[in-house]
mmCIF file of C-alpha atoms in Angstrom:
data_model
loop_
_atom_site.group_PDB
_atom_site.id
_atom_site.type_symbol
_atom_site.label_atom_id
_atom_site.label_comp_id
_atom_site.label_asym_id
_atom_site.label_seq_id
_atom_site.Cartn_x
_atom_site.Cartn_y
_atom_site.Cartn_z
ATOM 1 C CA MET E 3 7.267 177.623 -62.801
ATOM 2 C CA SER E 4 8.758 175.755 -59.450
ATOM 3 C CA ARG E 5 8.476 171.896 -59.365
ATOM 4 C CA SER E 6 7.739 170.596 -55.995
ATOM 5 C CA LEU E 7 10.806 168.686 -54.803
ATOM 6 C CA ILE E 8 8.668 166.369 -52.962
ATOM 7 C CA PRO E 9 8.559 163.281 -55.552
ATOM 8 C CA PRO E 10 4.342 162.173 -56.484
ATOM 9 C CA ARG E 11 3.181 159.014 -54.009
ATOM 10 C CA ARG E 12 2.957 156.575 -56.403
ATOM 11 C CA ALA E 13 -0.177 154.052 -57.131
ATOM 12 C CA PRO E 14 -0.057 151.150 -54.233
ATOM 13 C CA LYS E 15 0.499 147.629 -56.987
ATOM 14 C CA THR E 16 -2.605 146.136 -57.352
ATOM 15 C CA ALA E 17 -1.279 142.097 -56.549
ATOM 16 C CA ASP E 18 -2.836 139.892 -59.321
ATOM 17 C CA ALA E 19 -5.524 137.550 -58.260
ATOM 18 C CA ARG E 20 -3.545 134.558 -59.565
ATOM 19 C CA SER E 21 -0.514 132.793 -59.108
ATOM 20 C CA ARG E 22 2.856 132.483 -61.295
ATOM 21 C CA ALA E 23 2.357 128.732 -61.500
ATOM 22 C CA GLN E 24 -2.203 130.020 -62.377
ATOM 23 C CA LEU E 25 -0.972 132.159 -65.360
ATOM 24 C CA ARG E 26 1.261 128.839 -66.435
ATOM 25 C CA PHE E 27 -1.401 126.696 -66.364
ATOM 26 C CA ASP E 28 -3.755 128.880 -68.310
ATOM 27 C CA ARG E 29 -0.944 129.657 -70.942
ATOM 28 C CA LEU E 30 -0.107 126.009 -71.346
ATOM 29 C CA PHE E 31 -3.834 124.883 -71.558
ATOM 30 C CA ARG E 32 -3.933 127.084 -74.357
ATOM 31 C CA GLU E 33 -0.821 125.464 -76.114
ATOM 32 C CA VAL E 34 -1.357 122.396 -75.610
ATOM 33 C CA GLY E 35 -5.075 122.636 -77.536
ATOM 34 C CA ARG E 36 -3.229 124.476 -80.169
ATOM 35 C CA TRP E 37 -0.750 122.093 -79.950
ATOM 36 C CA ARG E 38 -3.645 119.391 -80.455
ATOM 37 C CA ASP E 39 -5.552 121.381 -83.316
ATOM 38 C CA LEU E 40 -2.380 121.332 -85.096
ATOM 39 C CA LEU E 41 -1.995 117.726 -85.474
ATOM 40 C CA ALA E 42 -5.621 116.698 -85.900
ATOM 41 C CA GLN E 43 -5.596 119.069 -88.932
ATOM 42 C CA TRP E 44 -2.751 116.800 -90.092
ATOM 43 C CA GLU E 45 -3.852 113.585 -89.413
ATOM 44 C CA ALA E 46 -7.589 114.252 -91.092
ATOM 45 C CA PHE E 47 -4.939 115.562 -94.223
ATOM 46 C CA VAL E 48 -3.068 112.612 -94.487
ATOM 47 C CA GLY E 49 -5.599 109.730 -95.943
ATOM 48 C CA PRO E 50 -7.100 111.938 -98.037
ATOM 49 C CA CYS E 51 -3.689 113.488 -99.647
ATOM 50 C CA GLN E 52 -2.257 109.525 -99.719
ATOM 51 C CA ARG E 53 -5.450 108.905 -101.987
ATOM 52 C CA ARG E 54 -4.380 112.266 -104.025
ATOM 53 C CA LEU E 55 -1.337 111.205 -104.502
ATOM 54 C CA ALA E 56 -2.985 107.316 -105.715
ATOM 55 C CA GLU E 57 -4.919 108.244 -107.611
ATOM 56 C CA GLU E 58 -4.189 111.687 -109.634
ATOM 57 C CA MET E 59 -0.625 112.624 -109.049
ATOM 58 C CA THR E 60 1.023 108.871 -109.561
ATOM 59 C CA PRO E 61 -0.849 108.336 -113.066
ATOM 60 C CA LEU E 62 0.512 111.492 -114.024
ATOM 61 C CA GLN E 63 3.365 110.789 -113.178
ATOM 62 C CA GLN E 64 3.147 107.090 -115.111
ATOM 63 C CA HIS E 65 2.144 108.972 -118.147
ATOM 64 C CA TYR E 66 4.219 111.896 -117.709
ATOM 65 C CA ARG E 67 7.444 109.258 -118.073
ATOM 66 C CA GLN E 68 5.532 106.707 -120.678
ATOM 67 C CA ARG E 69 5.989 110.235 -122.958
ATOM 68 C CA ARG E 70 9.202 111.389 -122.034
ATOM 69 C CA ARG E 71 10.409 108.174 -122.647
ATOM 70 C CA GLU E 72 8.276 108.069 -126.658
ATOM 71 C CA MET E 73 10.371 111.295 -126.847
ATOM 72 C CA ALA E 74 13.634 110.047 -126.369
ATOM 73 C CA PHE E 75 12.930 107.200 -128.732
ATOM 74 C CA LEU E 76 11.231 109.689 -131.057
ATOM 75 C CA ILE E 77 13.992 111.848 -131.012
ATOM 76 C CA GLU E 78 16.978 108.839 -132.183
ATOM 77 C CA ASP E 79 13.894 107.956 -135.194
ATOM 78 C CA LEU E 80 15.053 111.897 -136.118
ATOM 79 C CA LEU E 81 18.620 110.892 -136.084
ATOM 80 C CA LEU E 82 18.640 108.384 -138.062
ATOM 81 C CA HIS E 83 16.112 109.202 -140.414
ATOM 82 C CA PRO E 84 15.683 113.202 -140.328
ATOM 83 C CA PRO E 85 12.179 114.352 -141.332
ATOM 84 C CA VAL E 86 11.487 116.368 -144.878
ATOM 85 C CA GLY E 87 13.258 118.751 -145.762
ATOM 86 C CA ARG E 88 16.970 121.247 -145.350
ATOM 87 C CA PRO E 89 19.249 118.560 -143.593
ATOM 88 C CA LEU E 90 20.299 118.850 -139.459
ATOM 89 C CA GLY E 91 23.351 120.705 -138.714
ATOM 90 C CA ARG E 92 25.849 119.607 -136.643
ATOM 91 C CA GLN E 93 24.266 121.658 -133.634
ATOM 92 C CA GLN E 94 21.090 121.291 -134.707
ATOM 93 C CA ARG E 95 22.665 117.161 -133.951
ATOM 94 C CA ALA E 96 24.484 117.994 -130.692
ATOM 95 C CA LYS E 97 21.279 119.287 -129.119
ATOM 96 C CA LEU E 98 18.568 116.560 -130.311
ATOM 97 C CA SER E 99 21.440 113.833 -128.565
ATOM 98 C CA ARG E 100 22.188 116.094 -125.484
ATOM 99 C CA LEU E 101 18.034 115.984 -125.223
ATOM 100 C CA LEU E 102 17.849 112.585 -126.051
ATOM 101 C CA VAL E 103 20.638 110.666 -123.182
ATOM 102 C CA SER E 104 18.571 113.665 -120.500
ATOM 103 C CA LEU E 105 15.166 112.277 -120.993
ATOM 104 C CA ALA E 106 16.481 108.572 -120.213
ATOM 105 C CA ALA E 107 18.311 109.123 -118.203
ATOM 106 C CA SER E 108 15.609 111.171 -116.395
ATOM 107 C CA VAL E 109 13.429 108.150 -117.086
ATOM 108 C CA LEU E 110 15.667 105.262 -116.007
ATOM 109 C CA ASP E 111 16.264 107.530 -112.143
ATOM 110 C CA GLU E 112 12.254 107.322 -111.934
ATOM 111 C CA THR E 113 12.339 103.630 -112.350
ATOM 112 C CA SER E 114 11.882 102.168 -108.595
ATOM 113 C CA SER E 115 13.587 99.252 -107.843
ATOM 114 C CA ASP E 116 10.941 96.602 -107.571
ATOM 115 C CA GLU E 117 10.302 97.329 -111.310
ATOM 116 C CA ALA E 118 12.179 95.451 -113.931
ATOM 117 C CA SER E 119 15.151 97.733 -115.455
ATOM 118 C CA ASP E 120 14.200 99.091 -118.935
ATOM 119 C CA ALA E 121 16.993 97.653 -121.015
ATOM 120 C CA PRO E 122 16.113 99.085 -124.067
ATOM 121 C CA LEU E 123 15.714 102.705 -122.389
ATOM 122 C CA LYS E 124 18.771 101.798 -121.402
ATOM 123 C CA ALA E 125 21.169 100.772 -124.157
ATOM 124 C CA LEU E 126 19.037 103.761 -125.991
ATOM 125 C CA HIS E 127 20.829 106.195 -123.096
ATOM 126 C CA ASP E 128 24.106 104.062 -123.315
ATOM 127 C CA ARG E 129 24.098 104.496 -127.454
ATOM 128 C CA TYR E 130 24.483 108.936 -127.404
ATOM 129 C CA SER E 131 26.603 108.952 -123.936
ATOM 130 C CA GLU E 132 29.329 109.489 -122.771
ATOM 131 C CA LEU E 133 29.524 107.226 -119.920
ATOM 132 C CA ALA E 134 27.104 104.462 -119.712
ATOM 133 C CA TYR E 135 23.934 104.938 -116.929
ATOM 134 C CA ASP E 136 25.225 101.806 -114.733
ATOM 135 C CA GLN E 137 28.742 103.611 -114.624
ATOM 136 C CA ILE E 138 26.714 106.462 -114.052
ATOM 137 C CA ASN E 139 24.329 105.338 -111.639
ATOM 138 C CA ALA E 140 27.724 103.396 -109.455
ATOM 139 C CA GLN E 141 29.449 107.207 -109.200
ATOM 140 C CA GLU E 142 26.686 108.876 -107.980
ATOM 141 C CA GLN E 143 25.951 105.768 -105.618
ATOM 142 C CA ALA E 144 29.678 105.708 -104.398
ATOM 143 C CA SER E 145 29.316 108.863 -104.009
ATOM 144 C CA VAL E 146 26.077 109.418 -101.954
ATOM 145 C CA GLN E 147 28.031 106.312 -99.511
ATOM 146 C CA VAL E 148 30.532 108.493 -98.733
ATOM 147 C CA MET E 149 27.850 111.292 -97.934
ATOM 148 C CA LEU E 150 26.413 108.968 -95.473
ATOM 149 C CA LYS E 151 29.365 108.024 -93.869
ATOM 150 C CA GLY E 152 30.641 110.566 -93.055
ATOM 151 C CA LEU E 153 27.423 111.799 -91.169
ATOM 152 C CA GLY E 154 27.574 108.666 -89.495
ATOM 153 C CA LEU E 155 23.895 107.817 -90.342
ATOM 154 C CA GLY E 156 23.824 103.569 -90.911
ATOM 155 C CA VAL E 157 21.871 103.998 -94.072
ATOM 156 C CA ARG E 158 23.169 102.081 -97.398
ATOM 157 C CA ALA E 159 23.161 104.284 -100.283
ATOM 158 C CA GLU E 160 21.896 100.910 -102.308
ATOM 159 C CA ASP E 161 19.007 101.812 -100.207
ATOM 160 C CA LEU E 162 18.140 104.316 -101.388
ATOM 161 C CA GLN E 163 18.111 103.752 -105.084
ATOM 162 C CA GLY E 164 15.101 104.645 -107.284
ATOM 163 C CA LEU E 165 14.100 107.312 -104.781
ATOM 164 C CA SER E 166 13.514 111.031 -106.219
ATOM 165 C CA LEU E 167 15.533 113.552 -103.911
ATOM 166 C CA PRO E 168 13.458 114.731 -101.297
ATOM 167 C CA GLU E 169 12.272 111.824 -100.561
ATOM 168 C CA MET E 170 15.676 110.425 -100.244
ATOM 169 C CA MET E 171 16.610 113.755 -97.942
ATOM 170 C CA CYS E 172 13.909 112.390 -96.392
ATOM 171 C CA GLN E 173 15.136 109.452 -95.293
ATOM 172 C CA VAL E 174 18.751 110.279 -94.461
ATOM 173 C CA ALA E 175 16.994 113.138 -92.388
ATOM 174 C CA GLU E 176 14.761 110.627 -90.631
ATOM 175 C CA GLN E 177 17.877 108.198 -90.074
ATOM 176 C CA PHE E 178 19.881 111.458 -88.562
ATOM 177 C CA PHE E 179 17.319 112.195 -85.945
ATOM 178 C CA LYS E 180 16.735 108.169 -85.029
ATOM 179 C CA GLN E 181 20.301 108.122 -84.516
ATOM 180 C CA GLU E 182 20.110 111.474 -82.539
ATOM 181 C CA ASP E 183 17.294 110.389 -79.871
ATOM 182 C CA ALA E 184 19.151 106.706 -79.305
ATOM 183 C CA GLN E 185 22.806 108.190 -78.931
ATOM 184 C CA ALA E 186 21.180 110.958 -76.441
ATOM 185 C CA GLU E 187 19.060 108.273 -74.128
ATOM 186 C CA ALA E 188 22.120 106.499 -74.172
ATOM 187 C CA GLN E 189 24.339 108.974 -72.985
ATOM 188 C CA ALA E 190 21.261 109.513 -70.556
ATOM 189 C CA ARG E 191 21.955 105.984 -69.504
ATOM 190 C CA LYS E 192 25.723 106.796 -68.698
ATOM 191 C CA LYS E 193 25.072 109.208 -66.459
ATOM 192 C CA PRO E 194 22.741 107.602 -63.529
ATOM 193 C CA LEU E 195 20.593 109.452 -61.475
ATOM 194 C CA SER E 196 22.048 110.034 -57.906
ATOM 195 C CA ALA E 197 19.511 108.797 -54.862
ATOM 196 C CA ALA E 198 18.044 111.653 -53.960
ATOM 197 C CA ALA E 199 17.300 112.703 -57.825
ATOM 198 C CA GLN E 200 15.648 109.692 -58.432
ATOM 199 C CA ALA E 201 13.717 109.461 -55.658
ATOM 200 C CA ARG E 202 12.656 112.884 -56.204
ATOM 201 C CA ARG E 203 11.412 111.748 -59.615
ATOM 202 C CA GLU E 204 10.051 109.165 -58.814
ATOM 203 C CA GLN E 205 8.134 110.848 -55.910
ATOM 204 C CA ALA E 206 7.368 113.957 -58.566
ATOM 205 C CA GLU E 207 5.378 110.846 -61.285
ATOM 206 C CA ARG E 208 4.124 110.075 -58.331
ATOM 207 C CA GLU E 209 2.348 112.801 -57.527
ATOM 208 C CA VAL E 210 1.512 113.866 -60.962
ATOM 209 C CA GLY E 211 -0.466 110.350 -61.377
ATOM 210 C CA LEU E 212 -2.238 111.455 -58.729
ATOM 211 C CA SER E 213 -3.760 114.528 -60.291
ATOM 212 C CA VAL E 214 -4.679 112.774 -62.887
ATOM 213 C CA ARG E 215 -6.245 110.269 -60.603
ATOM 214 C CA GLU E 216 -8.350 112.247 -58.543
ATOM 215 C CA VAL E 217 -9.738 114.563 -61.883
ATOM 216 C CA TYR E 218 -10.564 111.292 -63.417
ATOM 217 C CA ARG E 219 -12.237 110.471 -59.470
ATOM 218 C CA LYS E 220 -14.572 113.695 -59.673
ATOM 219 C CA LEU E 221 -15.401 113.485 -63.468
ATOM 220 C CA VAL E 222 -16.472 109.842 -62.491
ATOM 221 C CA SER E 223 -18.466 110.485 -59.586
ATOM 222 C CA ALA E 224 -20.445 113.239 -61.678
ATOM 223 C CA LEU E 225 -20.796 111.486 -64.854
ATOM 224 C CA HIS E 226 -21.885 108.142 -63.405
ATOM 225 C CA PRO E 227 -24.371 107.003 -65.554
ATOM 226 C CA ASP E 228 -25.594 104.753 -63.921
ATOM 227 C CA ARG E 229 -27.043 107.137 -61.631
ATOM 228 C CA GLU E 230 -29.377 108.472 -63.957
ATOM 229 C CA ALA E 231 -32.851 108.112 -64.323
ATOM 230 C CA ASP E 232 -33.774 110.145 -67.228
ATOM 231 C CA PRO E 233 -32.981 108.335 -70.311
ATOM 232 C CA GLN E 234 -31.373 111.440 -72.650
ATOM 233 C CA GLU E 235 -29.124 112.227 -70.099
ATOM 234 C CA ARG E 236 -28.105 109.178 -68.877
ATOM 235 C CA GLU E 237 -26.874 108.191 -72.628
ATOM 236 C CA ARG E 238 -25.176 112.198 -72.365
ATOM 237 C CA LYS E 239 -22.992 110.739 -69.384
ATOM 238 C CA THR E 240 -22.766 107.666 -71.106
ATOM 239 C CA ALA E 241 -20.808 108.903 -73.840
ATOM 240 C CA LEU E 242 -19.029 111.848 -72.010
ATOM 241 C CA MET E 243 -17.613 108.421 -69.461
ATOM 242 C CA GLN E 244 -16.064 107.170 -72.889
ATOM 243 C CA ARG E 245 -14.817 109.806 -73.575
ATOM 244 C CA VAL E 246 -12.678 110.104 -69.450
ATOM 245 C CA ASN E 247 -12.013 106.757 -69.439
ATOM 246 C CA GLN E 248 -10.198 107.497 -73.165
ATOM 247 C CA ALA E 249 -8.633 110.134 -71.933
ATOM 248 C CA TYR E 250 -7.445 108.249 -68.235
ATOM 249 C CA GLU E 251 -5.790 105.643 -69.854
ATOM 250 C CA ALA E 252 -3.452 107.988 -71.947
ATOM 251 C CA GLN E 253 -2.983 109.714 -68.458
ATOM 252 C CA ASP E 254 -4.399 112.894 -70.919
ATOM 253 C CA LEU E 255 -5.169 115.873 -68.162
ATOM 254 C CA LEU E 256 -5.682 118.418 -70.565
ATOM 255 C CA THR E 257 -8.713 116.257 -72.103
ATOM 256 C CA LEU E 258 -10.219 115.749 -68.281
ATOM 257 C CA LEU E 259 -9.961 119.454 -67.158
ATOM 258 C CA THR E 260 -11.759 120.410 -70.256
ATOM 259 C CA LEU E 261 -14.124 117.583 -69.628
ATOM 260 C CA GLN E 262 -14.725 119.060 -66.184
ATOM 261 C CA ILE E 263 -14.882 122.771 -67.013
ATOM 262 C CA GLU E 264 -17.118 121.460 -70.200
ATOM 263 C CA ILE E 265 -20.094 120.255 -67.238
ATOM 264 C CA GLU E 266 -18.782 122.956 -65.478
ATOM 265 C CA GLN E 267 -17.060 121.461 -62.422
ATOM 266 C CA ILE E 268 -14.048 123.560 -62.047
ATOM 267 C CA ASP E 269 -14.028 126.982 -63.344
ATOM 268 C CA ALA E 270 -11.023 129.681 -62.591
ATOM 269 C CA ALA E 271 -12.357 130.565 -59.295
ATOM 270 C CA ASP E 272 -12.135 126.554 -58.306
ATOM 271 C CA LEU E 273 -8.179 126.789 -59.509
ATOM 272 C CA ALA E 274 -7.583 129.639 -57.592
ATOM 273 C CA THR E 275 -8.469 127.030 -54.559
ATOM 274 C CA LEU E 276 -5.948 124.151 -55.362
ATOM 275 C CA PRO E 277 -3.206 124.235 -53.371
ATOM 276 C CA ALA E 278 0.625 125.528 -55.333
ATOM 277 C CA GLN E 279 1.989 122.045 -55.493
ATOM 278 C CA ARG E 280 -0.883 120.484 -57.071
ATOM 279 C CA ILE E 281 -1.249 123.092 -59.918
ATOM 280 C CA ALA E 282 2.160 122.234 -60.429
ATOM 281 C CA HIS E 283 1.720 119.012 -60.609
ATOM 282 C CA TYR E 284 -0.559 119.471 -63.682
ATOM 283 C CA ASN E 285 1.627 121.799 -65.202
ATOM 284 C CA LYS E 286 4.109 119.408 -65.076
ATOM 285 C CA VAL E 287 1.731 116.755 -67.451
ATOM 286 C CA LEU E 288 0.762 119.902 -69.991
ATOM 287 C CA THR E 289 4.187 120.539 -70.486
ATOM 288 C CA GLU E 290 4.384 117.190 -71.347
ATOM 289 C CA GLN E 291 1.469 116.991 -73.058
ATOM 290 C CA CYS E 292 2.952 119.864 -75.370
ATOM 291 C CA GLU E 293 6.087 118.788 -75.865
ATOM 292 C CA GLU E 294 4.870 115.240 -77.181
ATOM 293 C CA LEU E 295 1.905 117.226 -79.176
ATOM 294 C CA ARG E 296 4.593 119.287 -80.599
ATOM 295 C CA ALA E 297 6.938 116.761 -82.121
ATOM 296 C CA GLU E 298 4.008 114.771 -83.656
ATOM 297 C CA VAL E 299 2.513 118.191 -85.614
ATOM 298 C CA MET E 300 6.734 118.775 -86.654
ATOM 299 C CA ALA E 301 7.321 115.372 -87.820
ATOM 300 C CA HIS E 302 4.559 115.627 -89.948
ATOM 301 C CA VAL E 303 6.001 119.263 -90.571
ATOM 302 C CA PHE E 304 9.401 117.781 -91.646
ATOM 303 C CA ARG E 305 7.972 115.326 -93.867
ATOM 304 C CA PHE E 306 5.695 117.205 -96.108
ATOM 305 C CA ALA E 307 8.422 120.139 -96.363
ATOM 306 C CA MET E 308 11.133 117.257 -97.322
ATOM 307 C CA VAL E 309 8.899 115.587 -99.599
ATOM 308 C CA ALA E 310 7.485 119.301 -100.966
ATOM 309 C CA GLY E 311 11.172 120.264 -102.372
ATOM 310 C CA GLU E 312 10.606 123.747 -101.768
ATOM 311 C CA GLU E 313 13.370 125.564 -99.240
ATOM 312 C CA LEU E 314 10.096 126.769 -96.803
ATOM 313 C CA PRO E 315 11.006 127.114 -92.986
ATOM 314 C CA LEU E 316 9.600 125.005 -90.716
ATOM 315 C CA ASP E 317 7.259 126.497 -88.878
ATOM 316 C CA PRO E 318 3.515 124.668 -88.455
ATOM 317 C CA GLU E 319 2.605 127.881 -88.558
ATOM 318 C CA ILE E 320 3.611 128.502 -92.113
ATOM 319 C CA ILE E 321 4.075 124.770 -93.280
ATOM 320 C CA THR E 322 -0.036 123.363 -92.810
ATOM 321 C CA PRO E 323 -2.646 121.059 -94.268
ATOM 322 C CA LEU E 324 -3.631 123.717 -96.532
ATOM 323 C CA LEU E 325 -0.667 125.009 -97.956
ATOM 324 C CA ILE E 326 0.550 121.347 -99.085
ATOM 325 C CA ASP E 327 -2.657 120.773 -101.014
ATOM 326 C CA GLN E 328 -2.472 124.208 -102.454
ATOM 327 C CA MET E 329 1.350 123.009 -103.832
ATOM 328 C CA LEU E 330 -0.100 119.801 -104.822
ATOM 329 C CA SER E 331 -2.905 121.016 -106.584
ATOM 330 C CA GLN E 332 -0.379 123.522 -108.891
ATOM 331 C CA ASP E 333 2.081 120.569 -109.336
ATOM 332 C CA ILE E 334 -0.891 118.666 -110.421
ATOM 333 C CA ARG E 335 -2.373 120.845 -113.048
ATOM 334 C CA MET E 336 2.044 121.607 -114.347
ATOM 335 C CA LEU E 337 2.753 118.044 -114.849
ATOM 336 C CA ARG E 338 -0.258 117.849 -116.790
ATOM 337 C CA GLY E 339 0.298 121.190 -118.660
ATOM 338 C CA LYS E 340 3.767 119.081 -119.464
ATOM 339 C CA ILE E 341 2.276 115.608 -120.470
ATOM 340 C CA GLN E 342 -0.222 118.047 -123.393
ATOM 341 C CA THR E 343 2.945 119.824 -124.117
ATOM 342 C CA LEU E 344 5.129 116.828 -124.459
ATOM 343 C CA GLU E 345 1.796 115.256 -126.653
ATOM 344 C CA ASP E 346 1.919 118.110 -128.929
ATOM 345 C CA ASP E 347 5.186 117.590 -129.318
ATOM 346 C CA LEU E 348 5.766 114.067 -130.440
ATOM 347 C CA VAL E 349 2.975 114.606 -133.511
ATOM 348 C CA ALA E 350 5.570 118.276 -134.487
ATOM 349 C CA PHE E 351 8.745 117.482 -134.156
ATOM 350 C CA ARG E 352 8.063 115.749 -137.277
ATOM 351 C CA ASP E 353 7.574 118.482 -139.353
ATOM 352 C CA ARG E 354 10.974 119.872 -140.203
ATOM 353 C CA LYS E 355 11.128 123.571 -139.745
ATOM 354 C CA TYR E 356 8.978 122.840 -136.124
ATOM 355 C CA LEU E 357 12.123 121.266 -135.231
ATOM 356 C CA GLY E 358 14.061 123.510 -136.422
ATOM 357 C CA ALA E 359 12.886 126.865 -134.465
ATOM 358 C CA TRP E 360 12.633 124.437 -131.708
ATOM 359 C CA LEU E 361 16.117 123.764 -131.149
ATOM 360 C CA LYS E 362 16.881 127.077 -131.940
ATOM 361 C CA GLY E 363 15.754 127.971 -128.411
ATOM 362 C CA LEU E 364 16.750 125.661 -127.218
ATOM 363 C CA ARG E 365 20.139 125.786 -124.919
#
């Protein structure tokens, strides 16, 4: 079958009724709403999470620390006064000594700088360690200080004393980002804008303010409660006006536009009739809000990821309040299990057969 040499006529392209600026407005509107929802989830989560940490995790950590301290002193007692039965061998005594030093050091490391130093535990550590605890601590601080100096950060090693490794890294990272921001601002000040560029920026800022003000005035005109005779409707409009005023004070264009849609003052058809320049102003404000909201969300994500101590990607879709709450619940369950095991061992270690079998499994 022969093919026609005349190409088929293509159907004419139908033009999208909305411009690129309008499409970008739709995308930004959804994006800002998404970041706002994420931020609201984090803000609602922080308080309950802090309460769980204070009421559940902190008492368990203190209990666990006390039981490890008791175990360290029990081990010395076992070394000095072995349980009845077969004498402890050289390797068994070496294992117990290493365990004692490890337990004592871990408890001392977790003692915050505002707590009194545990002199008896430190002395116990030093009796069985090749290096005194203060000497080891001084070496570690010197290493941290060298690292901080290499990064050029204004964090002193002693400021990190008593912090866990995730908390230490979080503080160092926060200082790093603060310094980066300060350097960026200083660099920006070193590069003054030309007169024309400065004029364009000021004009854009004025136009953005006018856009927000125009939406605000339309809402005030439609929602002013003093013009409403119906008491219920006046109460509804009063509540809406409070939201309008709060949004205007914050220059929150998204909320103002959302309120316009909520009271059916604007729809897609109305948006299509706006001048392109006005939509561009809206897009500028929404872009700034999107960046600010994203920065606030990522601050929560970064802080909780560092405290969690897990190798998690800094993705707000992965590190969520739900995930952190689940991880906290898991940590609490594991800590309770460790405490129960320690309490059982504090009794069972007095039994020579149990102690021998336990040490055989210790590497």
